[in-house]
Coordinates of C-alpha atoms and ligand atoms in Angstrom, one line a residue:
X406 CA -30.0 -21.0 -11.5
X407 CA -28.2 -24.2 -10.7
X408 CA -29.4 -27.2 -8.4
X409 CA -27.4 -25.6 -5.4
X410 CA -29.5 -22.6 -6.0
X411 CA -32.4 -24.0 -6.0
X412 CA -32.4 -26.0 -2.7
X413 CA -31.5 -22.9 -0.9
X414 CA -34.1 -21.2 -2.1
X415 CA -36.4 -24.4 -0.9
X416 CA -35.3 -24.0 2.0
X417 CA -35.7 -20.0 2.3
X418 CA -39.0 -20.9 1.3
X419 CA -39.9 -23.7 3.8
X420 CA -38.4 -21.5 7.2
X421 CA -40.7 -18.6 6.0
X422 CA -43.6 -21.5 6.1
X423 CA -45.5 -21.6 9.2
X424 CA -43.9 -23.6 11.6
X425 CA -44.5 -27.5 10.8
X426 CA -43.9 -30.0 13.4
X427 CA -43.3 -33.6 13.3
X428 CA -47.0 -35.1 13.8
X429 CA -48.0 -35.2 17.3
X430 CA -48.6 -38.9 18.5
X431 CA -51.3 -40.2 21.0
X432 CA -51.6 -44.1 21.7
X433 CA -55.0 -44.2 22.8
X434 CA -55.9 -47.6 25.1
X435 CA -59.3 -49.2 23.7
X436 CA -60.0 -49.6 27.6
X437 CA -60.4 -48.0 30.6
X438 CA -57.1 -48.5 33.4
X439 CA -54.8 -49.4 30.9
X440 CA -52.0 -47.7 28.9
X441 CA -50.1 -46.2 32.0
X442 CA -52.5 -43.2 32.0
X443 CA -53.9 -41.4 34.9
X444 CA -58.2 -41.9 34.8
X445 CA -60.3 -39.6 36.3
X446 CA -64.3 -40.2 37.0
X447 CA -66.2 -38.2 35.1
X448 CA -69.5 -36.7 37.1
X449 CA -72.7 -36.6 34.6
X450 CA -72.4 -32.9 33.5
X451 CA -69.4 -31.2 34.8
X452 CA -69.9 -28.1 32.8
X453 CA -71.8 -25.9 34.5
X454 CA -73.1 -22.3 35.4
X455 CA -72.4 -19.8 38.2
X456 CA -75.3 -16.7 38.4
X457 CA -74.3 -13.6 40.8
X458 CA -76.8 -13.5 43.3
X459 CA -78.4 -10.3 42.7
X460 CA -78.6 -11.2 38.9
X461 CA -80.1 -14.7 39.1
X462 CA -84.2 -13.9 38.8
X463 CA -83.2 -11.9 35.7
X464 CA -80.9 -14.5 34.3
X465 CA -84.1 -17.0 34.7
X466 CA -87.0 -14.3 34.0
X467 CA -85.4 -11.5 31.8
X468 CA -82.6 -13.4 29.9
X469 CA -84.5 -14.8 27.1
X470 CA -81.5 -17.4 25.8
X471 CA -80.9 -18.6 29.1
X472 CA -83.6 -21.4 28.9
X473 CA -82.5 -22.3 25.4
X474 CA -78.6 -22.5 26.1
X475 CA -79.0 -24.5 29.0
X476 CA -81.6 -26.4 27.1
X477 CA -79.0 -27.0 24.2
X478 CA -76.6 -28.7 26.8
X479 CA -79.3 -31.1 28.2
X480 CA -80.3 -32.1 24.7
X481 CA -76.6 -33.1 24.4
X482 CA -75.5 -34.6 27.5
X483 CA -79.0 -35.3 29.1
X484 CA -78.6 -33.9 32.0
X485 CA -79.9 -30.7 32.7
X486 CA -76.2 -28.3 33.6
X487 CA -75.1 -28.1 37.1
X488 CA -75.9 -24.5 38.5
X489 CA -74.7 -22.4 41.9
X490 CA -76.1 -19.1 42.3
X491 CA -73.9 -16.9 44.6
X492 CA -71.2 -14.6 44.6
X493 CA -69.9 -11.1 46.5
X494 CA -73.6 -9.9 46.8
X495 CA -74.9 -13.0 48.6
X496 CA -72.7 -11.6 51.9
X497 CA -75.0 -8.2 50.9
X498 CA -77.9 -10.0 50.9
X499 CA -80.6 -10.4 53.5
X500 CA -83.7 -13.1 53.6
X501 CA -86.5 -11.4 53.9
X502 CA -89.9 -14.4 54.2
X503 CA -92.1 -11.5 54.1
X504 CA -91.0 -10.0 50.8
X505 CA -93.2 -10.9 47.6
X506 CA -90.1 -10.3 45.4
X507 CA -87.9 -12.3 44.2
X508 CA -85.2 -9.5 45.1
X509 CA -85.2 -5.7 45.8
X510 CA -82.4 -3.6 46.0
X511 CA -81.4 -0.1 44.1
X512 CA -78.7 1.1 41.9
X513 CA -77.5 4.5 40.4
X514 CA -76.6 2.5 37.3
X515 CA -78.2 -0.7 35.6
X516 CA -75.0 -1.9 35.4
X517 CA -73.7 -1.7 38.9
X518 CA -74.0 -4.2 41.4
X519 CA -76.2 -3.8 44.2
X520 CA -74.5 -2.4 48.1
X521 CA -77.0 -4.1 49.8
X522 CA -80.4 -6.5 49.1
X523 CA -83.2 -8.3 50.2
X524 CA -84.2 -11.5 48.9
X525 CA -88.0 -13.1 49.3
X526 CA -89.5 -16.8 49.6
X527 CA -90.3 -16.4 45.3
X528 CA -86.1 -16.1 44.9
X529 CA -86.1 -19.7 46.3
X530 CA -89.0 -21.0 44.5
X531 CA -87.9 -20.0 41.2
X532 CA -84.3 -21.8 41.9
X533 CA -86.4 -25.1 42.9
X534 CA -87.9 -24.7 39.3
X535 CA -84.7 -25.3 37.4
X536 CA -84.6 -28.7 36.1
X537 CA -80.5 -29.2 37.2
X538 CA -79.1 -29.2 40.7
X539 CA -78.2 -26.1 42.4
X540 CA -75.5 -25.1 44.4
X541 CA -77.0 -22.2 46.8
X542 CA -74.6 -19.1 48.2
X543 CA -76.0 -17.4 51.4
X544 CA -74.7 -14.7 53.7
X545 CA -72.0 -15.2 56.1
X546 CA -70.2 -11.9 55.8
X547 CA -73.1 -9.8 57.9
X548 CA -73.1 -12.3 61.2
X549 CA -76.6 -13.2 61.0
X550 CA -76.8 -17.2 61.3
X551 CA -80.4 -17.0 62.1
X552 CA -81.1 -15.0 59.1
X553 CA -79.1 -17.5 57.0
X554 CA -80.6 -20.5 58.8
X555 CA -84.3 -18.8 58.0
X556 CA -83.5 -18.8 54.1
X557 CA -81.4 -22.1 54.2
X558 CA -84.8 -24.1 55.4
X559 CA -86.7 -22.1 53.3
X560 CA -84.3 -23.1 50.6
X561 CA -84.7 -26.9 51.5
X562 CA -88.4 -26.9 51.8
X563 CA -89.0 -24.7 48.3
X564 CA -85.7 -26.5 46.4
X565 CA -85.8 -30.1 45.5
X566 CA -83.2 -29.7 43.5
X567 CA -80.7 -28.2 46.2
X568 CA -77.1 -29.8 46.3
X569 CA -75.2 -27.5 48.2
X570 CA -75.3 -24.6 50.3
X571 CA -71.9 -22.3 50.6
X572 CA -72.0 -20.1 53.4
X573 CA -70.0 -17.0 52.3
X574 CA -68.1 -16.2 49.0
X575 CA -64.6 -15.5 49.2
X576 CA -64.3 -14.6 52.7
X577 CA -60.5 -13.6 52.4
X578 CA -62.1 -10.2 51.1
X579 CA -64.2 -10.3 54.5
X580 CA -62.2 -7.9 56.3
X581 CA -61.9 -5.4 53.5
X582 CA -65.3 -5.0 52.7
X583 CA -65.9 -4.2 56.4
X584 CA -68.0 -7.2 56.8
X585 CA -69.3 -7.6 60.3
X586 CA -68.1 -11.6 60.9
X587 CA -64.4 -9.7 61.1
X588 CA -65.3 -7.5 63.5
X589 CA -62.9 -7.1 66.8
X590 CA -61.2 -10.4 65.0
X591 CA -57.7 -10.6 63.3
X592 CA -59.3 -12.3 60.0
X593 CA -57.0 -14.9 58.7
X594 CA -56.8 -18.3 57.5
X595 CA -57.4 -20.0 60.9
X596 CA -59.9 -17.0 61.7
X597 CA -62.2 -17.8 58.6
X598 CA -61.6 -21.8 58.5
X599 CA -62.9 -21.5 62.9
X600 CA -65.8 -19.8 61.4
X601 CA -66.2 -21.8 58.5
X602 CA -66.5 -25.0 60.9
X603 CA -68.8 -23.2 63.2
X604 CA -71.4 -22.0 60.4
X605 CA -71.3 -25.8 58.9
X606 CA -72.1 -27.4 62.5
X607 CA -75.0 -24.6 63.3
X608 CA -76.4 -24.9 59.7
X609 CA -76.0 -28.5 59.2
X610 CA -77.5 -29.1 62.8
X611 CA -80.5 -26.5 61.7
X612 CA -81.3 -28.0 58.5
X613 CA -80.2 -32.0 59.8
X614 CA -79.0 -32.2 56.9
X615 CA -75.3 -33.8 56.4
X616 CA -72.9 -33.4 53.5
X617 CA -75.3 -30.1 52.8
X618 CA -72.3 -27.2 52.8
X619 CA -70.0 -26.5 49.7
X620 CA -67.5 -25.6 51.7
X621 CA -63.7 -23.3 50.7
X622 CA -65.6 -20.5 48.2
X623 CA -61.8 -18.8 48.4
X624 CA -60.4 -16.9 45.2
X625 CA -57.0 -16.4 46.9
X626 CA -54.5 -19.1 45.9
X627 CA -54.2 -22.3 48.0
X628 CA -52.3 -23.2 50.4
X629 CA -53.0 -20.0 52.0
X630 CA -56.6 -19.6 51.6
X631 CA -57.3 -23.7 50.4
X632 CA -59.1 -27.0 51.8
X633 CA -56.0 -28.9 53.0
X634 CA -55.6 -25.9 55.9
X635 CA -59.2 -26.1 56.5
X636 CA -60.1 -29.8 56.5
X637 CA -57.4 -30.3 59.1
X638 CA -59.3 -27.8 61.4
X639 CA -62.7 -29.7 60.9
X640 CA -63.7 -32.4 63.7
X641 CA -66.0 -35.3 62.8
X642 CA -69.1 -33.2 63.7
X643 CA -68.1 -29.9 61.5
X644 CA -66.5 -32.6 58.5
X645 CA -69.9 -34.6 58.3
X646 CA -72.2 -31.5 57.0
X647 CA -69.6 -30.6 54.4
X648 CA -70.6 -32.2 51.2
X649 CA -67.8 -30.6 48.6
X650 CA -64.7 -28.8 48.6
X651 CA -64.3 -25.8 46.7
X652 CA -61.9 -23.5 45.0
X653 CA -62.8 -20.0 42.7
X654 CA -60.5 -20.0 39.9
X655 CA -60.0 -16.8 37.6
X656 CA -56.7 -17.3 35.7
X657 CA -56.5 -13.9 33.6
X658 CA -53.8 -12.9 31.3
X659 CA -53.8 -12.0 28.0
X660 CA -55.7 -14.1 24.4
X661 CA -52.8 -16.2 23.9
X662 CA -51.6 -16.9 27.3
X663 CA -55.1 -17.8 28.5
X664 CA -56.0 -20.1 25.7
X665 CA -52.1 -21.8 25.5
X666 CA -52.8 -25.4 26.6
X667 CA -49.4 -25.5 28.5
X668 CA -50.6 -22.2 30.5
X669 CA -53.5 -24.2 31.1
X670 CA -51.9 -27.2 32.4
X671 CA -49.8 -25.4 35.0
X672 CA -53.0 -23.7 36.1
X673 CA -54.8 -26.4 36.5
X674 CA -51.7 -28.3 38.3
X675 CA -51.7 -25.0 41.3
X676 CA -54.6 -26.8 42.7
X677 CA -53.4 -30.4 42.9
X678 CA -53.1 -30.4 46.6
X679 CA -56.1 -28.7 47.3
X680 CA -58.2 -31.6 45.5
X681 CA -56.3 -34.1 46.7
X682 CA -57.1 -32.8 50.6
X683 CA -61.0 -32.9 49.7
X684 CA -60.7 -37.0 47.7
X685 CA -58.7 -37.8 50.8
X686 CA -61.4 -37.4 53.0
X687 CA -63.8 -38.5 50.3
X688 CA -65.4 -35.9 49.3
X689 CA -65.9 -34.4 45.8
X690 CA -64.2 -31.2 45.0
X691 CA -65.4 -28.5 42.4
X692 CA -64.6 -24.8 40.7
X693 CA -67.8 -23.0 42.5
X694 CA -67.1 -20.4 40.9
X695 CA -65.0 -19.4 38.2
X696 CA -64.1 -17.8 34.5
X697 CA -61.2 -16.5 32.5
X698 CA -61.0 -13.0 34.7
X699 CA -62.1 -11.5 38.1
X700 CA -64.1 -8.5 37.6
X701 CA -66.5 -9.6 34.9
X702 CA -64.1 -10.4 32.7
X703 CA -61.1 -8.7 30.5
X704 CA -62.7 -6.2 27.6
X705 CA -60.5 -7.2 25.1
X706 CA -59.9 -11.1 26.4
X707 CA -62.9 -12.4 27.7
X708 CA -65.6 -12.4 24.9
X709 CA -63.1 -14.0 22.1
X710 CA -62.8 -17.2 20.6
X711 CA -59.6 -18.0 22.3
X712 CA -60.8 -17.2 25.7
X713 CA -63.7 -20.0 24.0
X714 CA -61.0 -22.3 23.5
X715 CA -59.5 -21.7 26.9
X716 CA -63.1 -22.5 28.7
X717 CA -62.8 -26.1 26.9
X718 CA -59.7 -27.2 27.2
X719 CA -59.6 -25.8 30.8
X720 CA -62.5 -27.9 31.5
X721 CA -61.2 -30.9 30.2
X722 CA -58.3 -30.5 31.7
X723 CA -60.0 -29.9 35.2
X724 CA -61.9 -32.9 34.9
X725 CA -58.9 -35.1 34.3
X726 CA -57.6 -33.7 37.1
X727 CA -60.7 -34.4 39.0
X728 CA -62.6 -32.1 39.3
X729 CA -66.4 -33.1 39.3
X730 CA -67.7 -29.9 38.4
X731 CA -66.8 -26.2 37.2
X732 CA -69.3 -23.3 38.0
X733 CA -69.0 -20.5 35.1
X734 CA -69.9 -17.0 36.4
X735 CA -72.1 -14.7 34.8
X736 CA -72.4 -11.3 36.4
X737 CA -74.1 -8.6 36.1
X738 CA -76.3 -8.5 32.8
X739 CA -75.4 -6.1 30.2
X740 CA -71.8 -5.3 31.7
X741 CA -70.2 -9.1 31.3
X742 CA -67.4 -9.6 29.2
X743 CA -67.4 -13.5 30.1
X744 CA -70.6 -14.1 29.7
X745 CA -71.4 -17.1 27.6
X746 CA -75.1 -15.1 26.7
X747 CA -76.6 -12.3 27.3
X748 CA -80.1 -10.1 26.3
X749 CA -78.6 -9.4 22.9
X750 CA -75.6 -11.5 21.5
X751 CA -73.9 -14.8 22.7
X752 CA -70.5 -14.9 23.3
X753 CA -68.3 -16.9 22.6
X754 CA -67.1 -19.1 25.2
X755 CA -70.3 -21.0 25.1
X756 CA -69.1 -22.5 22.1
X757 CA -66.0 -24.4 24.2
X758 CA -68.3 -25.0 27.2
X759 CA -70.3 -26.8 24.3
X760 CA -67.7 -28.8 23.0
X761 CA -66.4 -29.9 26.5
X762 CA -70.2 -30.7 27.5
X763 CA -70.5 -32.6 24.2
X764 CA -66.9 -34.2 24.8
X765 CA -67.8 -35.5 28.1
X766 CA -71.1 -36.6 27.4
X767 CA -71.8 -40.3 28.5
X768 CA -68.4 -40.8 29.8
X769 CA -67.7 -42.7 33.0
X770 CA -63.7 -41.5 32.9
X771 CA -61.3 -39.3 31.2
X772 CA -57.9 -39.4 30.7
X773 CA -55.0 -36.8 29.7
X774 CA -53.2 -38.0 26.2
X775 CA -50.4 -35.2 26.2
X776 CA -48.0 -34.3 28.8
X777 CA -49.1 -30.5 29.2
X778 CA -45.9 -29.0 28.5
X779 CA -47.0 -28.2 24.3
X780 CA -49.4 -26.1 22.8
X781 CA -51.1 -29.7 21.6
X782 CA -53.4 -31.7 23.8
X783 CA -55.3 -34.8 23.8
X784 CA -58.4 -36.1 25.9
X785 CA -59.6 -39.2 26.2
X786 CA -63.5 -40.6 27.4
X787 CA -64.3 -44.1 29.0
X788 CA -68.1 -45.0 28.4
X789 CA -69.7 -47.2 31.7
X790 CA -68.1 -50.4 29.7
X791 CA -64.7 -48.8 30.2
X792 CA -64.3 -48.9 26.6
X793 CA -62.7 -46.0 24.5
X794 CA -65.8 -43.7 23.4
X795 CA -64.0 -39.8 22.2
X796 CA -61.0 -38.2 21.9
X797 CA -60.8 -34.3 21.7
X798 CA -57.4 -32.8 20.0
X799 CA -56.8 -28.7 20.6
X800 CA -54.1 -27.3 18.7
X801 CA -53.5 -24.1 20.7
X802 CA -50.6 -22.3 18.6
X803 CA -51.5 -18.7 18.6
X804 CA -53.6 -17.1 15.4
X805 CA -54.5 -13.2 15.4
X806 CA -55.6 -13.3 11.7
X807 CA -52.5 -11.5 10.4
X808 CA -50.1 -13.8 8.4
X809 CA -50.3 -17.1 7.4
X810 CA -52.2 -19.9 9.6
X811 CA -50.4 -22.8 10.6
X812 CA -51.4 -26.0 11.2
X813 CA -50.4 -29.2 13.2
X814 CA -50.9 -32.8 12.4
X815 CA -52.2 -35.2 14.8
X816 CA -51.9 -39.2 14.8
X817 CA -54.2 -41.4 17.2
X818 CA -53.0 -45.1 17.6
X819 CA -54.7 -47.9 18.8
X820 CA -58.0 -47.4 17.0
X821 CA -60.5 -50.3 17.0
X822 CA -62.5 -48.7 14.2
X823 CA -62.3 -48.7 10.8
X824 CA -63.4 -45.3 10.0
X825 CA -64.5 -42.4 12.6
X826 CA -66.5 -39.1 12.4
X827 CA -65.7 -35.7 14.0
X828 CA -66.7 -32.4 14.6
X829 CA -64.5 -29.7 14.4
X830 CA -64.6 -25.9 16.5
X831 CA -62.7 -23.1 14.7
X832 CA -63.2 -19.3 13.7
X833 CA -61.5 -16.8 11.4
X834 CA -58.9 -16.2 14.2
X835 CA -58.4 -16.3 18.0
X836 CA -59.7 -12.6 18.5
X837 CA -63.1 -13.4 16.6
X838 CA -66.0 -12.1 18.7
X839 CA -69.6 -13.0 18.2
X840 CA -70.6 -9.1 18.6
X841 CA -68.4 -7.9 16.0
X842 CA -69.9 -10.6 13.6
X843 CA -67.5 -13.3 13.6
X844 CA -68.8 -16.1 15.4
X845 CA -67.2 -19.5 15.6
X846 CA -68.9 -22.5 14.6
X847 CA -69.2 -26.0 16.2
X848 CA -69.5 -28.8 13.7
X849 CA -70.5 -26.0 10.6
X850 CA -73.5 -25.0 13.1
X851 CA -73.8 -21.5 15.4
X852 CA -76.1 -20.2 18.2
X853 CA -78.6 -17.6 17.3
X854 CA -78.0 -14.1 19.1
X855 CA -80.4 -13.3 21.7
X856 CA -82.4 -16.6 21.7
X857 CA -79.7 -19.4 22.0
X858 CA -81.0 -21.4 18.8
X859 CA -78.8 -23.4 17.0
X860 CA -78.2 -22.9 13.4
X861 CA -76.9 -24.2 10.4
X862 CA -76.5 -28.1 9.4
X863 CA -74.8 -30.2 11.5
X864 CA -71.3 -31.3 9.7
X865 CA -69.5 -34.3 10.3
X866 CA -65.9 -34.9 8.7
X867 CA -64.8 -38.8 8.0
X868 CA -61.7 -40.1 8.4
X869 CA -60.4 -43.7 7.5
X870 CA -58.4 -45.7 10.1
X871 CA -55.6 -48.1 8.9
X872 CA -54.1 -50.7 11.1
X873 CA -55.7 -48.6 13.8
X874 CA -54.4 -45.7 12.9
X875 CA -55.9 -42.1 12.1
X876 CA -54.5 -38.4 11.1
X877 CA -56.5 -35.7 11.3
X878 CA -55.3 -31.7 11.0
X879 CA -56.1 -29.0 13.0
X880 CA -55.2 -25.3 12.0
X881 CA -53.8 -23.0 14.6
X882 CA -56.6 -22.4 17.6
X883 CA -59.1 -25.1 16.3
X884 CA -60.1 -28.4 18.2
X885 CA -61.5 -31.4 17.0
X886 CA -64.1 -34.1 18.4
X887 CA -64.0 -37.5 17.5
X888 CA -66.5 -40.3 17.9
X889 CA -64.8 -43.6 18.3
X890 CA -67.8 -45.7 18.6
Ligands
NAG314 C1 -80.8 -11.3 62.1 O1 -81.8 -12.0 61.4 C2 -83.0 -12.1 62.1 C3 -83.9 -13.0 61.4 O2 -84.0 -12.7 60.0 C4 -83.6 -10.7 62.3 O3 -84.8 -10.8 63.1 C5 -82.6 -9.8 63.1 O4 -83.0 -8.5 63.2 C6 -81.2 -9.9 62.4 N1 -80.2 -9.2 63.3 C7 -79.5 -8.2 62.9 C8 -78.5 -7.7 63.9 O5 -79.7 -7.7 61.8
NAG315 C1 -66.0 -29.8 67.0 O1 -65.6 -28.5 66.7 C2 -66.5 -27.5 67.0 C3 -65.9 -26.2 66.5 O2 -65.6 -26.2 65.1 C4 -66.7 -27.4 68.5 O3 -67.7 -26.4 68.8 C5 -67.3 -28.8 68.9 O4 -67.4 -28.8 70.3 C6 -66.3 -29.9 68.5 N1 -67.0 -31.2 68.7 C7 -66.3 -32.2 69.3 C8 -67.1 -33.4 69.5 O5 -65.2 -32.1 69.6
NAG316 C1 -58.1 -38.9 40.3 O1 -58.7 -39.7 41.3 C2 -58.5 -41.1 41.1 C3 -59.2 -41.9 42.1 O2 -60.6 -41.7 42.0 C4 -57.0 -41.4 41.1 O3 -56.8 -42.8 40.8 C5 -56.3 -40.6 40.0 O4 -54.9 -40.8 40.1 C6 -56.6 -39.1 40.2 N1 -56.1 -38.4 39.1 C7 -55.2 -37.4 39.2 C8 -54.8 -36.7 37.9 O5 -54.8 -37.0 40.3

């Protein structure tokens, strides 16, 4: 075979290689403002967790790693996560102050979700224990303001902890579900936004109380159903009660589409406007509610590792967008495929809520290194001296587990170490799932099944810096956290 031969065959071999790009370059500013990137603030814990209504008192009585996991984020961050407990069955739900129940209701199936419940004085209390803040849904869809008003001061005198108050969850759906606020009305945009105002002035007034409402709580896309055409409906005296803006956000699709960072850029960018509507009249704007599918999640989406990947870098990229907080929705237990726990086995998400928690952890700003139109992103944290603290890398090229794994190098400029340590989040592929025995692992370490725990030794890799440069790899669907500090 002569030398002609040879390189052909070379180069057969290296076009049957996984594909190999140049290194992907990040200059990362050692302080805050500077570089020509766009800074976002970062609000204390912005990961956080949305329980159904109905399914709450089990989450926080019945659910034994629900304590733990949240535990496991306050042991990183601090701060105790962010909850909001809410969703459709808050319009089904009635206050009852003379009920010694946390909630009563009854259903053919464990798994279904209750037509209709009460709710009793102990349902407060027990959301006034948790350590975190809490965003609390009530009942608009059934018409009852004095009902609502009755559990809303209940809720401020048993609740120290209360943030928020949303009056109705998606109400687009109002109409449909034959709720009684619709009735002998045309429900629309400008039908729901009049009644939205209304409900903030009467609760507000009831509770005195301003900036108490969360107010938005729409799944339907913006502008149609979004804060810009609401806020511009609101006068001074509905405005002032309204503490937050809000948006639900259930992208969907399928493994690789969900966890593609580009898909998740473009996602992210739909709602642009709508925060922008809510910072321009100074207020903060959230996703109350939200998680990678509508319904409880997709079977065969929803519990994997890339769905994982997707909750982190859909996070991050929230947050640089800013976003203070997100609100991940867990449903109805034992029939939740997007559920970061349940009674049995954890799923895998919480492992990318966990890096994003840990990524954002002590920063005062964020900032977006990549330009979102790649599988390859970059993130970087601000600490309260405004100098450069972490930057997380996601290399989200598609990996099912057949054929060969690629991988993608990654350079960081501007360094003012001389060495750094990071902590890496991978699994065998992107459709590992933790309850068919292939969970992922967070710095070498796992959480236990049905208790939350963490296992394993913590594992740190090293890499040198030279003239304030670093290159680190990252296989197909892995991400990796590094400390600059
Ligand atoms: C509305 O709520 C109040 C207070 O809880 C209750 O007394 C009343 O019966 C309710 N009205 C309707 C129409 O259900
Ligand atoms: C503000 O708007 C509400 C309706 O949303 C209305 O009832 C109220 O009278 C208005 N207040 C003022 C001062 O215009
Ligand atoms: C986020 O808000 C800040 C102001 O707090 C603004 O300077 C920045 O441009 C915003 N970022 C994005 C991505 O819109």
């Amino acid at each position: 075979m002569g030398n002609f031969q040879a390189l052909a065959l070379a180069v057969a071999v290296l076009s049957n290689a996984p594909s190999s790009t140049a290194s992907v370059t990040y200059a990362v500013p050692k302080t805050v403002n500077t570089g020509g990137l766009t800074y976002a603030p970062v609000d204390g814990a912005p990961v956080g967790l949305s329980f159904e209504f109905f399914a709450f008192p089990k989450y926080f009585t019945a659910v034994p790693a629900t304590s733990q996991c949240l535990a496991n984020w306050h042991s990183i961050s601090g701060i105790w996560p962010p909850i909001r407990i809410g969703g459709t069955t808050q319009d089904r739900a009635t206050y009852d102050a003379a009920s010694a129940d946390y909630v009563d209701y009854t259903v053919a199936s464990t798994t279904d979700a209750p037509t209709t419940l009460t709710f009793g004085p102990s349902f407060l209390s027990l959301a006034g224990g948790y350590s975190g803040s809490v965003v609390l849904g009530l009942n608009r869809g059934y018409d009852n303001v004095t009902n609502t008003i009755a559990a809303a001061k209940t809720a401020v005198g048993a609740m120290g902890n209360l943030l928020a108050i949303e009056l109705g969850n998606e109400p687009e759906y109002f109409a449909s579900a034959g709720q009684a606020i619709t009735s002998g009305i045309s429900w629309t945009p400008a039908a729901d936004a009049a009644s939205q105002d209304n409900w903030d002035i009467w609760v507000g007034a009831a509770l005195a109380k301003k900036a108490i409402i969360q107010a938005g709580v729409w799944l339907s896309s913006p502008s149609t159903w979004g804060n810009a055409e609401l806020i511009a409906t609101e006068n001074t005296t509905a405005q002032q009660y309204v503490g937050t803006y809000c948006h639900h956000n259930y992208p969907g699709g399928t493994v690789q589409s969900l966890m593609t960072h580009s898909t998740i850029a473009s996602n992210v960018n739909t709602y642009k406007s709508d925060i922008a509507a809510a910072l321009a009249v100074g207020k903060p704007y959230v996703f109350g509610e939200t998680n990678s599918a509508t319904g409880g999640g997709a079977s065969g989406v929803s519990p994997t590792y890339g769905a994982a990947l997707w909750t982190m870098d859909y996070s991050m990229r929230a947050v640089a967008n800013n976003v203070s907080r997100l609100y991940f929705h867990h449903g109805t237990v034992g029939a939740c495929q997007y559920c970061f726990w349940g009674v049995y086995d954890m799923g895998a998400p919480y492992y990318g809520a966990t890096v994003a928690t840990a990524a954002l952890t002590g920063a005062s700003h964020v900032a977006v290194l990549d330009d979102g139109t790649t599988d390859y992103a970059g993130y970087v944290t601000y600490d309260a001296a405004g100098n450069a603290l972490r930057v997380l890398l996601y290399n989200s090229d598609y990996f099912d587990g057949t054929g060969t794994r690629a991988s993608q190098t990654f350079t960081l400029t501007g360094l003012a170490a001389t060495s750094v340590q990071a902590k890496r989040l991978t699994a065998a592929n992107a459709l590992s799932r933790v309850d068919t025995g292939s969970p992922p692992t967070w710095g070498g370490q796992t959480y236990t099944n049905g208790n939350c725990v963490v296992s394993g030794t913590e594992t740190f890799e090293t890499t040198a810096v030279a003239s304030g440069t670093a290159t680190f790899t990252l296989q197909a669907a892995e991400a990796l956290l590094i400390d600059l500090q």
